[in-house]
JSON list of C-alpha atoms in Angstrom, two decimals:
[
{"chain": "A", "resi": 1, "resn": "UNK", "atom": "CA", "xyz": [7.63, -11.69, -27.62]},
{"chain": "A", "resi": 2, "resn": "UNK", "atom": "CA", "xyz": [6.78, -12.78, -23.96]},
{"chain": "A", "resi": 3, "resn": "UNK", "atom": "CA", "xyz": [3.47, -14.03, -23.49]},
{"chain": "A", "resi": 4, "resn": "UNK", "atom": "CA", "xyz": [3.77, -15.89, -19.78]},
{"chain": "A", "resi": 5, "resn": "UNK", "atom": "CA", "xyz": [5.44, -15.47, -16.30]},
{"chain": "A", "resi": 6, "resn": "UNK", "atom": "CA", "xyz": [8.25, -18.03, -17.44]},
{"chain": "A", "resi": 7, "resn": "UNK", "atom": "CA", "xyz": [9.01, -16.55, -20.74]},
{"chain": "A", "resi": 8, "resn": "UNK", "atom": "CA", "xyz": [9.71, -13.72, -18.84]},
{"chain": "A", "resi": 9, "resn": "UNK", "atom": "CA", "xyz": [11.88, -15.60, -16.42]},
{"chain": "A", "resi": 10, "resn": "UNK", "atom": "CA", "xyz": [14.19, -17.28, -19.12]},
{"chain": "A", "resi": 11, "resn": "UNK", "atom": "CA", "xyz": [14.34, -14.13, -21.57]},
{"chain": "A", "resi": 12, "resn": "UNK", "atom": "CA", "xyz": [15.28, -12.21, -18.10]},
{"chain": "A", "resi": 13, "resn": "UNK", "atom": "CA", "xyz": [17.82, -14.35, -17.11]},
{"chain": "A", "resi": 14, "resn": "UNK", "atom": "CA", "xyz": [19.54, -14.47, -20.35]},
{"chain": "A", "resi": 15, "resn": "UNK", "atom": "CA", "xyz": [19.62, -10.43, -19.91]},
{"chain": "A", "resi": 16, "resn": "UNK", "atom": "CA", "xyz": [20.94, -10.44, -16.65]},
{"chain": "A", "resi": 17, "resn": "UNK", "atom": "CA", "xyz": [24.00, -12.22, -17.72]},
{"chain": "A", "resi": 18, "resn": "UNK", "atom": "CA", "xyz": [24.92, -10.02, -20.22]},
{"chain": "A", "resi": 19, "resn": "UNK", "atom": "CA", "xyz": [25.73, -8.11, -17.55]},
{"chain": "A", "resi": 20, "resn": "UNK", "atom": "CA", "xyz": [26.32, -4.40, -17.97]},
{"chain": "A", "resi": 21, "resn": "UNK", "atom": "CA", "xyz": [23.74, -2.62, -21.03]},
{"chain": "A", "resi": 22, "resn": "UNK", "atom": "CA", "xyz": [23.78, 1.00, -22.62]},
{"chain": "A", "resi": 23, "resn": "UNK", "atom": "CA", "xyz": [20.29, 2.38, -22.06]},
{"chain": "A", "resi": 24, "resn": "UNK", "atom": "CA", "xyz": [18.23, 2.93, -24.99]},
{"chain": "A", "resi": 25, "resn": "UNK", "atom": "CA", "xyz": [16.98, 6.00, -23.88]},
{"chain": "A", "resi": 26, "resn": "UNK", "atom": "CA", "xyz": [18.82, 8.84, -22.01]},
{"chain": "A", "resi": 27, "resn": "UNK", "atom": "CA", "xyz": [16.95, 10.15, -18.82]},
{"chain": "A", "resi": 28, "resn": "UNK", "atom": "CA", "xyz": [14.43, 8.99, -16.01]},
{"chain": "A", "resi": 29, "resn": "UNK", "atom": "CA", "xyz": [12.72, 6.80, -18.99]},
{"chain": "A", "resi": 30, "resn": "UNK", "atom": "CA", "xyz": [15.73, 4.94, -20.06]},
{"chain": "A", "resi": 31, "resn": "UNK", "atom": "CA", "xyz": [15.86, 1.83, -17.97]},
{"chain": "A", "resi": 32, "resn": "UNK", "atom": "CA", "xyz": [12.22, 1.22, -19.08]},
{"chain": "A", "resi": 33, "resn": "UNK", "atom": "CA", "xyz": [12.39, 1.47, -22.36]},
{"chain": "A", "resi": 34, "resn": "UNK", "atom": "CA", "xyz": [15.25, -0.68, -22.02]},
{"chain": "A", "resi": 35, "resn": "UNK", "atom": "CA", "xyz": [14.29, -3.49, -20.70]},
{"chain": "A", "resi": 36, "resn": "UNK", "atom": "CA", "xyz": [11.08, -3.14, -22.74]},
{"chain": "A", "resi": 37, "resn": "UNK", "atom": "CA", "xyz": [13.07, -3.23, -25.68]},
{"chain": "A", "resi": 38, "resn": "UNK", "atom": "CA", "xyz": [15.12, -6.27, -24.63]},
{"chain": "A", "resi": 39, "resn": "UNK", "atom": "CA", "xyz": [12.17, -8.23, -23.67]},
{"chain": "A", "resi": 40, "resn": "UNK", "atom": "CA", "xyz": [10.08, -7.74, -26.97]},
{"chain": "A", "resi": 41, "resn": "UNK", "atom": "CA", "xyz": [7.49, -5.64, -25.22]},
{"chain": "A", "resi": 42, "resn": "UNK", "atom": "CA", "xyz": [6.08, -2.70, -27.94]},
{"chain": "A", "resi": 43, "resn": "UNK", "atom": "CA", "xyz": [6.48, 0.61, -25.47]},
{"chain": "A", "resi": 44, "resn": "UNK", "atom": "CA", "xyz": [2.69, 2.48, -24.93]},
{"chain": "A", "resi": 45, "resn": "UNK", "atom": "CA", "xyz": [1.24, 4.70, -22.20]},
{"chain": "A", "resi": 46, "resn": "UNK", "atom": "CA", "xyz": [-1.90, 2.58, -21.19]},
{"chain": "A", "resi": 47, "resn": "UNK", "atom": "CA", "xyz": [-2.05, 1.18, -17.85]},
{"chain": "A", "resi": 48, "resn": "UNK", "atom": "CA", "xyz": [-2.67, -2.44, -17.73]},
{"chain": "A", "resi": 49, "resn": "UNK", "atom": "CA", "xyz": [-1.17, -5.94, -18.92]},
{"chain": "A", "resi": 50, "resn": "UNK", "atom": "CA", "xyz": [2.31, -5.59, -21.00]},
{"chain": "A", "resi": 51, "resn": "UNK", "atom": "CA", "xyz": [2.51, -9.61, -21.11]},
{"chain": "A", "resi": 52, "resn": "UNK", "atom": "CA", "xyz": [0.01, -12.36, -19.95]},
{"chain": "A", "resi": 53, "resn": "UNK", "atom": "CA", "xyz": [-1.75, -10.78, -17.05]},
{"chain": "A", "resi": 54, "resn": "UNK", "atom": "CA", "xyz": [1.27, -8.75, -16.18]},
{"chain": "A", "resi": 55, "resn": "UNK", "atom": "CA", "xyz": [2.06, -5.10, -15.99]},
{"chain": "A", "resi": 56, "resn": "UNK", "atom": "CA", "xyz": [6.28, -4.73, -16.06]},
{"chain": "A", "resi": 57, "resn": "UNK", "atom": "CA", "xyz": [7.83, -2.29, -14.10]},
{"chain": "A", "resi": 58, "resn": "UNK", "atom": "CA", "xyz": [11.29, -0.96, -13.45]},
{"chain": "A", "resi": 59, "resn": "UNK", "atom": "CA", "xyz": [13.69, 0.37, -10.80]},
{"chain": "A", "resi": 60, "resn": "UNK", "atom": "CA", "xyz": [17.25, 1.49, -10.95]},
{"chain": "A", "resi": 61, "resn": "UNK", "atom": "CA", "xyz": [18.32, -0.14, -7.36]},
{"chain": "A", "resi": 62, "resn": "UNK", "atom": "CA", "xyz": [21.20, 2.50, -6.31]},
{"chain": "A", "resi": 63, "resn": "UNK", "atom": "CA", "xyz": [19.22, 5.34, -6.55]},
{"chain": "A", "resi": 64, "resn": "UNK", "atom": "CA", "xyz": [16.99, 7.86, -4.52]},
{"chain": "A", "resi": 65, "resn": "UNK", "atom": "CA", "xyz": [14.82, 9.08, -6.99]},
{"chain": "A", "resi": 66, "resn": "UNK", "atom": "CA", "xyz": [11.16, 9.06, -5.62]},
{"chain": "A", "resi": 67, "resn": "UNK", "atom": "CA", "xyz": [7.48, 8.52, -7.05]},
{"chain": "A", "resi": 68, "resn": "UNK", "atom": "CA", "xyz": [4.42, 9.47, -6.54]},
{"chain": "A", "resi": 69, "resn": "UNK", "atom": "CA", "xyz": [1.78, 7.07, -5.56]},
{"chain": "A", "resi": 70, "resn": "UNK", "atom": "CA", "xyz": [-1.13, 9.12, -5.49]},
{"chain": "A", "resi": 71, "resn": "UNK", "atom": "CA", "xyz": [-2.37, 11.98, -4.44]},
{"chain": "A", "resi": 72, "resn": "UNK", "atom": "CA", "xyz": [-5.42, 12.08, -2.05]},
{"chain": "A", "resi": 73, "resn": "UNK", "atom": "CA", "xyz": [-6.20, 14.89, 0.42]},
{"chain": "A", "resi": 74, "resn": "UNK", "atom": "CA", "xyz": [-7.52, 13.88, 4.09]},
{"chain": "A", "resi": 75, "resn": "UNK", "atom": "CA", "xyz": [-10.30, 12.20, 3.95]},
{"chain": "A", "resi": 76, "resn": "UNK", "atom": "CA", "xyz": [-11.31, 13.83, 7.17]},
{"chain": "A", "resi": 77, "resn": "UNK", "atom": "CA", "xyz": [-14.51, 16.74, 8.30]},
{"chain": "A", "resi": 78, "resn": "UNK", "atom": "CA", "xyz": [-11.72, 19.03, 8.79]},
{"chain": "A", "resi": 79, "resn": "UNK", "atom": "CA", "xyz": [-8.91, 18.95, 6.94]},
{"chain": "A", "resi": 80, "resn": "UNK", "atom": "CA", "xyz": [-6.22, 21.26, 4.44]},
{"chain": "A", "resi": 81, "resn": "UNK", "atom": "CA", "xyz": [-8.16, 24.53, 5.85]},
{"chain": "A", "resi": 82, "resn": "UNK", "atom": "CA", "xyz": [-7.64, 23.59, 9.10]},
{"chain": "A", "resi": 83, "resn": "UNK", "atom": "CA", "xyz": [-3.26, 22.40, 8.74]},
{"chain": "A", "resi": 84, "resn": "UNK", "atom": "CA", "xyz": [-3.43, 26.03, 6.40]},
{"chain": "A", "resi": 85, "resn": "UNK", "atom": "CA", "xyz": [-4.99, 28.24, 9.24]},
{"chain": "A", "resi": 86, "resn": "UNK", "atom": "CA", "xyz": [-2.89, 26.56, 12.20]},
{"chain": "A", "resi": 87, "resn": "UNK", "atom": "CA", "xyz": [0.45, 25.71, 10.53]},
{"chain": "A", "resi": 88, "resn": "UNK", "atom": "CA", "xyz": [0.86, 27.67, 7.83]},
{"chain": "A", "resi": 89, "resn": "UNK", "atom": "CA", "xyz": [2.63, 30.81, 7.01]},
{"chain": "A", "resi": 90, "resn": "UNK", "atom": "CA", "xyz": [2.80, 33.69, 4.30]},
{"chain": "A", "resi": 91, "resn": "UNK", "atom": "CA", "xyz": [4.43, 33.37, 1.64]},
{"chain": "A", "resi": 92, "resn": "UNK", "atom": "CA", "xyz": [6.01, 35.86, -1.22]},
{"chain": "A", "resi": 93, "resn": "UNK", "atom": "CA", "xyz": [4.49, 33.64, -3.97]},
{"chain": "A", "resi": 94, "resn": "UNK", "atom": "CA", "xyz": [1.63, 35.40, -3.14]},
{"chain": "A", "resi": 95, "resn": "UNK", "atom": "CA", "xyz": [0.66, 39.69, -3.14]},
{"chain": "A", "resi": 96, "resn": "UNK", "atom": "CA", "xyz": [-1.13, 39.08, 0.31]},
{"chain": "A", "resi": 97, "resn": "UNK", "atom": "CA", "xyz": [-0.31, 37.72, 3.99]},
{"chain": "A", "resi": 98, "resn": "UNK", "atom": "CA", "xyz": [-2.60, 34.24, 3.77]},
{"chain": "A", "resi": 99, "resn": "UNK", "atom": "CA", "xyz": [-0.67, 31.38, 4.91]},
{"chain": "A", "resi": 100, "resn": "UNK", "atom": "CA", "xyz": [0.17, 28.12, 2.89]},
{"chain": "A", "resi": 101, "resn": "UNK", "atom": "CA", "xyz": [1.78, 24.71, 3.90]},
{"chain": "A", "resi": 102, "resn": "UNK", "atom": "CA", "xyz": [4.27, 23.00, 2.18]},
{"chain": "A", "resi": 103, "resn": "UNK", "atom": "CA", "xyz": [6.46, 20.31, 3.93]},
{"chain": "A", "resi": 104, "resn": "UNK", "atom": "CA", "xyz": [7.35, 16.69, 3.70]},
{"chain": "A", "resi": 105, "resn": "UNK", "atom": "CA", "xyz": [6.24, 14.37, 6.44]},
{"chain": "A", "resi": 106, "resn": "UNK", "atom": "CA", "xyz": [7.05, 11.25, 7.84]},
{"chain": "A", "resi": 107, "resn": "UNK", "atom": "CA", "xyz": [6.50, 8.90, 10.51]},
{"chain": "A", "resi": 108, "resn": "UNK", "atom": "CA", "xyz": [10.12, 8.63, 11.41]},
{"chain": "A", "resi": 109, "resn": "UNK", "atom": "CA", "xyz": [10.81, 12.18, 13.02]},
{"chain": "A", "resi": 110, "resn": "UNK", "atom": "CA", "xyz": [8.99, 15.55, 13.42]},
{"chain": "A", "resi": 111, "resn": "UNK", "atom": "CA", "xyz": [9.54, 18.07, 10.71]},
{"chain": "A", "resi": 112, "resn": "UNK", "atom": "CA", "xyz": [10.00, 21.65, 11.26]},
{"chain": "A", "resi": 113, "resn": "UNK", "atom": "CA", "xyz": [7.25, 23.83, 9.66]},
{"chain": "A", "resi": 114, "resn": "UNK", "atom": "CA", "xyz": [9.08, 26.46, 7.75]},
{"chain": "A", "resi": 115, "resn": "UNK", "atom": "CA", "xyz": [9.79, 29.10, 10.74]},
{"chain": "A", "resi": 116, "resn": "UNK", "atom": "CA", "xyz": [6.39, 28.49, 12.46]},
{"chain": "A", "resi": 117, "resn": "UNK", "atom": "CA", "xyz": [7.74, 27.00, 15.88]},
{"chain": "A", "resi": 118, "resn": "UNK", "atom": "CA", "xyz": [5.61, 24.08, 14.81]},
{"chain": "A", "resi": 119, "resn": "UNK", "atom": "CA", "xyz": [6.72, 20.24, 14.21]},
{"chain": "A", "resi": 120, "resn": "UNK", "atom": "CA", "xyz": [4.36, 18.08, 12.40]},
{"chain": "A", "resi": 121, "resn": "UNK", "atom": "CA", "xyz": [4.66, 14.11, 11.79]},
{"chain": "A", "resi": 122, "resn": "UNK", "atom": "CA", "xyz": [2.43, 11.14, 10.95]},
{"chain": "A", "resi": 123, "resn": "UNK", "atom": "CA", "xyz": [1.40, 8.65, 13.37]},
{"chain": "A", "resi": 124, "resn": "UNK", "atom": "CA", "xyz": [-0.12, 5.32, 12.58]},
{"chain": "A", "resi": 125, "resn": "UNK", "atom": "CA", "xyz": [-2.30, 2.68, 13.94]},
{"chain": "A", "resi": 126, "resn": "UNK", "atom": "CA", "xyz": [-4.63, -0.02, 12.66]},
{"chain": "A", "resi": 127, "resn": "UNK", "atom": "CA", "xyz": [-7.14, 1.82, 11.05]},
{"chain": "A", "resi": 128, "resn": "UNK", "atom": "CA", "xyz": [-5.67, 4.92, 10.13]},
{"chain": "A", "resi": 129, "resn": "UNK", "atom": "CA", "xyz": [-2.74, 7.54, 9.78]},
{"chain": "A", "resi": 130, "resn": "UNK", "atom": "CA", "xyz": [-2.94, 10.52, 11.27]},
{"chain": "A", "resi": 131, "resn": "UNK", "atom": "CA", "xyz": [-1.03, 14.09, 11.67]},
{"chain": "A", "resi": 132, "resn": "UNK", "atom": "CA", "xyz": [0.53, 15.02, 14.68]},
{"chain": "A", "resi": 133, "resn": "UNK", "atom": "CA", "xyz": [1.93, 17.90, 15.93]},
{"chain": "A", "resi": 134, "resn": "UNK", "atom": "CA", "xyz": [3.85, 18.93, 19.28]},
{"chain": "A", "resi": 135, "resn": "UNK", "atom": "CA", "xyz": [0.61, 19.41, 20.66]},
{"chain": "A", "resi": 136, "resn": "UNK", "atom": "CA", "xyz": [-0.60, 15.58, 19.70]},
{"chain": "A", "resi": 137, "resn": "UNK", "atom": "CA", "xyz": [-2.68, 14.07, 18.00]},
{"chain": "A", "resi": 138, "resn": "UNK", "atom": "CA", "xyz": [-4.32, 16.63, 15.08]},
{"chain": "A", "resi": 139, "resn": "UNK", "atom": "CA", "xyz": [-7.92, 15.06, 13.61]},
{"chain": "A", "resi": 140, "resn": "UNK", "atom": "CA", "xyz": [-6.72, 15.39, 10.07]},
{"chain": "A", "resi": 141, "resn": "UNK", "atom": "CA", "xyz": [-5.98, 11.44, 9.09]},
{"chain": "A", "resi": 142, "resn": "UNK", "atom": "CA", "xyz": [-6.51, 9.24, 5.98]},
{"chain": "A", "resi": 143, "resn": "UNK", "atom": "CA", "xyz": [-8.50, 6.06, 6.83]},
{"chain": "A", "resi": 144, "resn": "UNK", "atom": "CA", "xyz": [-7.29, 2.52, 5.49]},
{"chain": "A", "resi": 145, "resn": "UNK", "atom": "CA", "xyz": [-10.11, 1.94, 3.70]},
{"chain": "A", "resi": 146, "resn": "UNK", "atom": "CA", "xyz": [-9.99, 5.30, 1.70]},
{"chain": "A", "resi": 147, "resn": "UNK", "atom": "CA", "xyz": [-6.06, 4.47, 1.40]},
{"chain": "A", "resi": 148, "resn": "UNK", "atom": "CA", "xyz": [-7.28, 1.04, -0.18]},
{"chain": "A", "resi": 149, "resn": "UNK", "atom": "CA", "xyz": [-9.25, 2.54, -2.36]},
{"chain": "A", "resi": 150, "resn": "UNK", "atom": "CA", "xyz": [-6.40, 5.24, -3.98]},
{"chain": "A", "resi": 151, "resn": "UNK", "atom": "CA", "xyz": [-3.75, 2.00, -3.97]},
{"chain": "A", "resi": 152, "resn": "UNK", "atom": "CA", "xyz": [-5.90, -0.01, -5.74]},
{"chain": "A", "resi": 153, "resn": "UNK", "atom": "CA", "xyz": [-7.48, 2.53, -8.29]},
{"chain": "A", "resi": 154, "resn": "UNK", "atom": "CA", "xyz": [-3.50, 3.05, -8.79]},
{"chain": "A", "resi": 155, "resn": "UNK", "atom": "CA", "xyz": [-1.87, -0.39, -8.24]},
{"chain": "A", "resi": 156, "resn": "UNK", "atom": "CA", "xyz": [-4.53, -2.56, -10.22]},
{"chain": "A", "resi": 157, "resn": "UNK", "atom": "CA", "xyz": [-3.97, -5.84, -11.34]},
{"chain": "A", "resi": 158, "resn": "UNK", "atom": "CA", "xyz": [0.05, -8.42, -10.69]},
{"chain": "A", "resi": 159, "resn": "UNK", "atom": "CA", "xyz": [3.18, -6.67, -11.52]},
{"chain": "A", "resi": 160, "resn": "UNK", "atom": "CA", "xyz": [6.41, -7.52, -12.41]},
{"chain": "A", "resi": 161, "resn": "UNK", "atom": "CA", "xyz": [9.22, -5.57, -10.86]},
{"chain": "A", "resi": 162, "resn": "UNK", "atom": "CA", "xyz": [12.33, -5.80, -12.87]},
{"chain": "A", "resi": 163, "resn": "UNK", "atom": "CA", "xyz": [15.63, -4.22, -10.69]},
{"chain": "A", "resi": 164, "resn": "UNK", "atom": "CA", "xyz": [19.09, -2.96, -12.15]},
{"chain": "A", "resi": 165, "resn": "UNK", "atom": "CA", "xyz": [21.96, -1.42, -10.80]},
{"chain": "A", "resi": 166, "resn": "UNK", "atom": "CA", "xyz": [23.05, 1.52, -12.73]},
{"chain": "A", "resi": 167, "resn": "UNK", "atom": "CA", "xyz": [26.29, 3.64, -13.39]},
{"chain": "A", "resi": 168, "resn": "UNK", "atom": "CA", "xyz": [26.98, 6.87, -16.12]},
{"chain": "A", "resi": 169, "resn": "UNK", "atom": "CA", "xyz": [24.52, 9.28, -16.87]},
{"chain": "A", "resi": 170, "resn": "UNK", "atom": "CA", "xyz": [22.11, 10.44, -19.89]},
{"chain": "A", "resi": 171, "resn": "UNK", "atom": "CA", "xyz": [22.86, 8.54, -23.47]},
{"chain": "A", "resi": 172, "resn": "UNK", "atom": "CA", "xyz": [25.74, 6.82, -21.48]},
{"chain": "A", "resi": 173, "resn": "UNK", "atom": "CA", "xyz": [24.15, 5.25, -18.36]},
{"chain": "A", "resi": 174, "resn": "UNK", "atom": "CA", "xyz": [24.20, 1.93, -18.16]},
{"chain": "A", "resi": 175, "resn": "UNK", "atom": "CA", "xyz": [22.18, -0.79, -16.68]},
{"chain": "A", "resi": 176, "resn": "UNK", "atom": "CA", "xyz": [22.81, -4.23, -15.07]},
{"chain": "A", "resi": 177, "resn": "UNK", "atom": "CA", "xyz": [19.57, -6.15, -14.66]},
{"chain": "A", "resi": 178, "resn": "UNK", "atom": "CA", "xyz": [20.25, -8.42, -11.52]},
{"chain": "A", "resi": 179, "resn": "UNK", "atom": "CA", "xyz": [16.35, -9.33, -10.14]},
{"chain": "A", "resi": 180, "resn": "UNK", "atom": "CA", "xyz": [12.86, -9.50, -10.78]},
{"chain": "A", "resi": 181, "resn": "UNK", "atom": "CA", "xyz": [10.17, -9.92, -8.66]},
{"chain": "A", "resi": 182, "resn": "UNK", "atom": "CA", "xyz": [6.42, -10.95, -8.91]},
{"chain": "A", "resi": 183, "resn": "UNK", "atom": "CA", "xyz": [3.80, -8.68, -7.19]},
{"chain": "A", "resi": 184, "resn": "UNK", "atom": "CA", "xyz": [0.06, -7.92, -5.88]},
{"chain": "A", "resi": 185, "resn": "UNK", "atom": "CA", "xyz": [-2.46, -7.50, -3.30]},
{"chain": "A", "resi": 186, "resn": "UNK", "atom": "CA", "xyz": [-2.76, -4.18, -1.26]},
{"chain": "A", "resi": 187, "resn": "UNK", "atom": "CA", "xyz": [-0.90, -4.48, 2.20]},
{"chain": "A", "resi": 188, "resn": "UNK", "atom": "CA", "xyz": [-1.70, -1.47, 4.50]},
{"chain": "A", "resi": 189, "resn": "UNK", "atom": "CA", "xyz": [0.36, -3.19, 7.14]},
{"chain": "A", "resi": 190, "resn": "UNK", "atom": "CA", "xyz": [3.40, -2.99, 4.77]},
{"chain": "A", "resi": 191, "resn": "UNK", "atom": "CA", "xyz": [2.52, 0.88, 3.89]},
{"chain": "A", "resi": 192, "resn": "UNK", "atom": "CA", "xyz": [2.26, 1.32, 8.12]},
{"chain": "A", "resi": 193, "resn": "UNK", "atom": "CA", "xyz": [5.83, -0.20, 8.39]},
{"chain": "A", "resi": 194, "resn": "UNK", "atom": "CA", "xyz": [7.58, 1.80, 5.65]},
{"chain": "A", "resi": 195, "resn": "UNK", "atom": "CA", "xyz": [5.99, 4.76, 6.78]},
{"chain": "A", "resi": 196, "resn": "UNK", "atom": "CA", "xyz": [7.26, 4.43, 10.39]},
{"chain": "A", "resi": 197, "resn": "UNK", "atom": "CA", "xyz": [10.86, 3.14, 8.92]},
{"chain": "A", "resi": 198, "resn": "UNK", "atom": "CA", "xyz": [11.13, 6.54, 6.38]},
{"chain": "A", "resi": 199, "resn": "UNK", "atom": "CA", "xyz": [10.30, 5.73, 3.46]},
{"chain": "A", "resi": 200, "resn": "UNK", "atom": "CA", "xyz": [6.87, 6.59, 2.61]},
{"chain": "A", "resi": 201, "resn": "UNK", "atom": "CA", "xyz": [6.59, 10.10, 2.56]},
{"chain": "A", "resi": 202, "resn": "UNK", "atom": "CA", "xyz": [3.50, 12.57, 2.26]},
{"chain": "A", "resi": 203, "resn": "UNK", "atom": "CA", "xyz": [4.20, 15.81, 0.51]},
{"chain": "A", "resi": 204, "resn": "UNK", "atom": "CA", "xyz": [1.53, 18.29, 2.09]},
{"chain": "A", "resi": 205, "resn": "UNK", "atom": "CA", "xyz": [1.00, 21.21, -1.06]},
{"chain": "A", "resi": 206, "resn": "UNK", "atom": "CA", "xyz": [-1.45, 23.24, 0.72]},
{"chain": "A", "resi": 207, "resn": "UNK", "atom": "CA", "xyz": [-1.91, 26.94, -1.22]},
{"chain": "A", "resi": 208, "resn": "UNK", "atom": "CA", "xyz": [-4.32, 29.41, -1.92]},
{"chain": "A", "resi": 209, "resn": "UNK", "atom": "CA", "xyz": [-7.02, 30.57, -4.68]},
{"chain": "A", "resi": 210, "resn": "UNK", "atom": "CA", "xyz": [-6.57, 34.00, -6.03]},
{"chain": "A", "resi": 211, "resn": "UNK", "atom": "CA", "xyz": [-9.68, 34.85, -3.16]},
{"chain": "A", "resi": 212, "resn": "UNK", "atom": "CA", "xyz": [-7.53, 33.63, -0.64]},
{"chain": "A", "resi": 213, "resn": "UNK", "atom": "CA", "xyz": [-9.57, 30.32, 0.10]},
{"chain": "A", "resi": 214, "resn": "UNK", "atom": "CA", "xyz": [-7.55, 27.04, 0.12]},
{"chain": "A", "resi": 215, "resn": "UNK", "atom": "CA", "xyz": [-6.20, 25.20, -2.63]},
{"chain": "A", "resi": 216, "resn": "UNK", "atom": "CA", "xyz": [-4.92, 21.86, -3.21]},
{"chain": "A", "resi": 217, "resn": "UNK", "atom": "CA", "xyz": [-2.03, 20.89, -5.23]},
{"chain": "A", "resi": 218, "resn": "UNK", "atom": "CA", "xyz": [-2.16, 17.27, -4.30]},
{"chain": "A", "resi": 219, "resn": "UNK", "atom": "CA", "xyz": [-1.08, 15.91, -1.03]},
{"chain": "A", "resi": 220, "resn": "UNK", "atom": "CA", "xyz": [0.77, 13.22, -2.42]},
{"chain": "A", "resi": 221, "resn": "UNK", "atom": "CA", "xyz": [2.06, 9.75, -1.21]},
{"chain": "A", "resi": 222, "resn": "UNK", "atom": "CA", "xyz": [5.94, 9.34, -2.16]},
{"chain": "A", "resi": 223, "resn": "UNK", "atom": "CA", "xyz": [7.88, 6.34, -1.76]},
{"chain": "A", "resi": 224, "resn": "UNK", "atom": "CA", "xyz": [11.85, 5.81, -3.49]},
{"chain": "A", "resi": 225, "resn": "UNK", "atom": "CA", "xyz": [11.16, 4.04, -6.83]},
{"chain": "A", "resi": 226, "resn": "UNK", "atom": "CA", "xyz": [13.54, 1.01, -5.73]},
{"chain": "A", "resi": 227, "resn": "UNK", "atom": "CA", "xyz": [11.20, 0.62, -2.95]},
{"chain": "A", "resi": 228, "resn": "UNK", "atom": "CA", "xyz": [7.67, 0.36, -4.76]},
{"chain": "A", "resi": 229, "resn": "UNK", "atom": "CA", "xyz": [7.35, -3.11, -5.00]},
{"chain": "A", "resi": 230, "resn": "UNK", "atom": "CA", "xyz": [7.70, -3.88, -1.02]},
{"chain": "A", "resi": 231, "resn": "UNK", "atom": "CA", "xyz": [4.09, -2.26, -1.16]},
{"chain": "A", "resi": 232, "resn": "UNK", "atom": "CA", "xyz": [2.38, -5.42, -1.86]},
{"chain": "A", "resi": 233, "resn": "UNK", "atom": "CA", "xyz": [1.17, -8.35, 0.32]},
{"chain": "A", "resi": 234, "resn": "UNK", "atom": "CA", "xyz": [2.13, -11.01, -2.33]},
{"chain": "A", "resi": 235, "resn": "UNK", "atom": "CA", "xyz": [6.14, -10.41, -3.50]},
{"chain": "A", "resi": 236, "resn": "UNK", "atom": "CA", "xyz": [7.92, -13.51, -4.70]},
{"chain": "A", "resi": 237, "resn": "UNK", "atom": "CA", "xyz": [11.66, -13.19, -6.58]},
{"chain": "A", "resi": 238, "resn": "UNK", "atom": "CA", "xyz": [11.61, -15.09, -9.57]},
{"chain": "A", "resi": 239, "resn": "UNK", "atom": "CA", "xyz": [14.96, -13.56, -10.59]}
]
């Protein structure tokens, strides 16, 4: 078993010239469990250290598939009651004509709002992202001390990022494990540039109680799995 940073280096070496490996595990979970396996590391669900002070990740690299960070509604006086009211609309999951929002923002390009008429996007700066809409700036924003607060309550502790390319599908996918990288520290000026470059994403899930008053399904922060580990201040390939 692995117990330090260059155990980890040698025993990942070794598995990335083996070159291409069946997954031991078909779907999403496979190339974790994989790598896991290869490595020595016993597979649990508990967040925190899986050797030495390290948590191991893993992302296929030629892929789209997307995570969710965490979920945290606008931190905000007004807020989802205020984005429901002014750009949402009715919808037939529901027996009455209250609005809802769903969409998927991002700082790259407006976003058309079901068939509102309305475009929504997020705008940055140094303190803060915001919403925006055709009209400008809306005061519905996340601060980047409250962000701080969800990455780190999500993202505690160093990581290690392990990378593979991967071809086939279910019990027959295959993985090639070509890098690793070491990780930590909370960057909100690396969240502002993948958010203006697409690829942070905030899913707004804006519905409704059975009275009618707003509900929130978790206005979650997405970013591509392959792309998690460019979240952190500190990111050094060892691999």
């Amino acid at each position: 078993m692995i117990e330090t940073l260059d155990d980890f280096i040698r025993e990942y070496t070794i598995i990335k010239e083996q070159g291409w490996i069946t997954t031991h595990r078909s779907g999403p979970t496979g190339i974790g469990k994989t790598i896991e396996d290869l490595l020595g590391i016993e597979e649990n669900n508990i967040d925190g250290p899986d050797f030495g002070v390290y948590e191991l990740k893993s992302a296929r690299i030629n892929t789209t598939s997307m995570l969710t960070m965490f979920t945290r509604k606008p931190n905000s006086t007004i807020g989802n009651s205020y984005l429901r009211e002014k750009y949402g609309y009715a919808s037939d999951a529901y027996d009455n004509d209250r609005k809802v929002l769903h969409s998927t923002l991002t700082a790259e390009r407006f976003v058309p709002i079901s068939s509102t008429g309305h475009h929504l996007k997020l705008t940055c700066d140094e303190e803060k992202i915001s919403i925006e809409s055709e009209e400008g700036i809306e005061p519905v924003y996340w601060t980047k001390d409250f962000l701080q607060a969800a990455f780190e309550n999500k993202y505690k502790g160093e990581f290690v990022y392990a990378k593979a390319l991967c071809r086939g599908k279910g019990a027959n996918e295959e993985f090639h494990f070509t890098e690793a990288y070491q990780v930590s520290g909370f960057d909100f000026d690396a969240i502002i540039d993948l958010l203006e470059h697409g690829k942070i994403f905030v899913d707004l899930r804006i519905g409704q109680y059975p009275d009618g008053s707003t509900h929130d399904h978790g206005t979650g922060f997405r970013i591509r799995k392959s792309d998690e580990d460019l979240l952190f201040k500190v990111r050094n390939r060892i691999v």
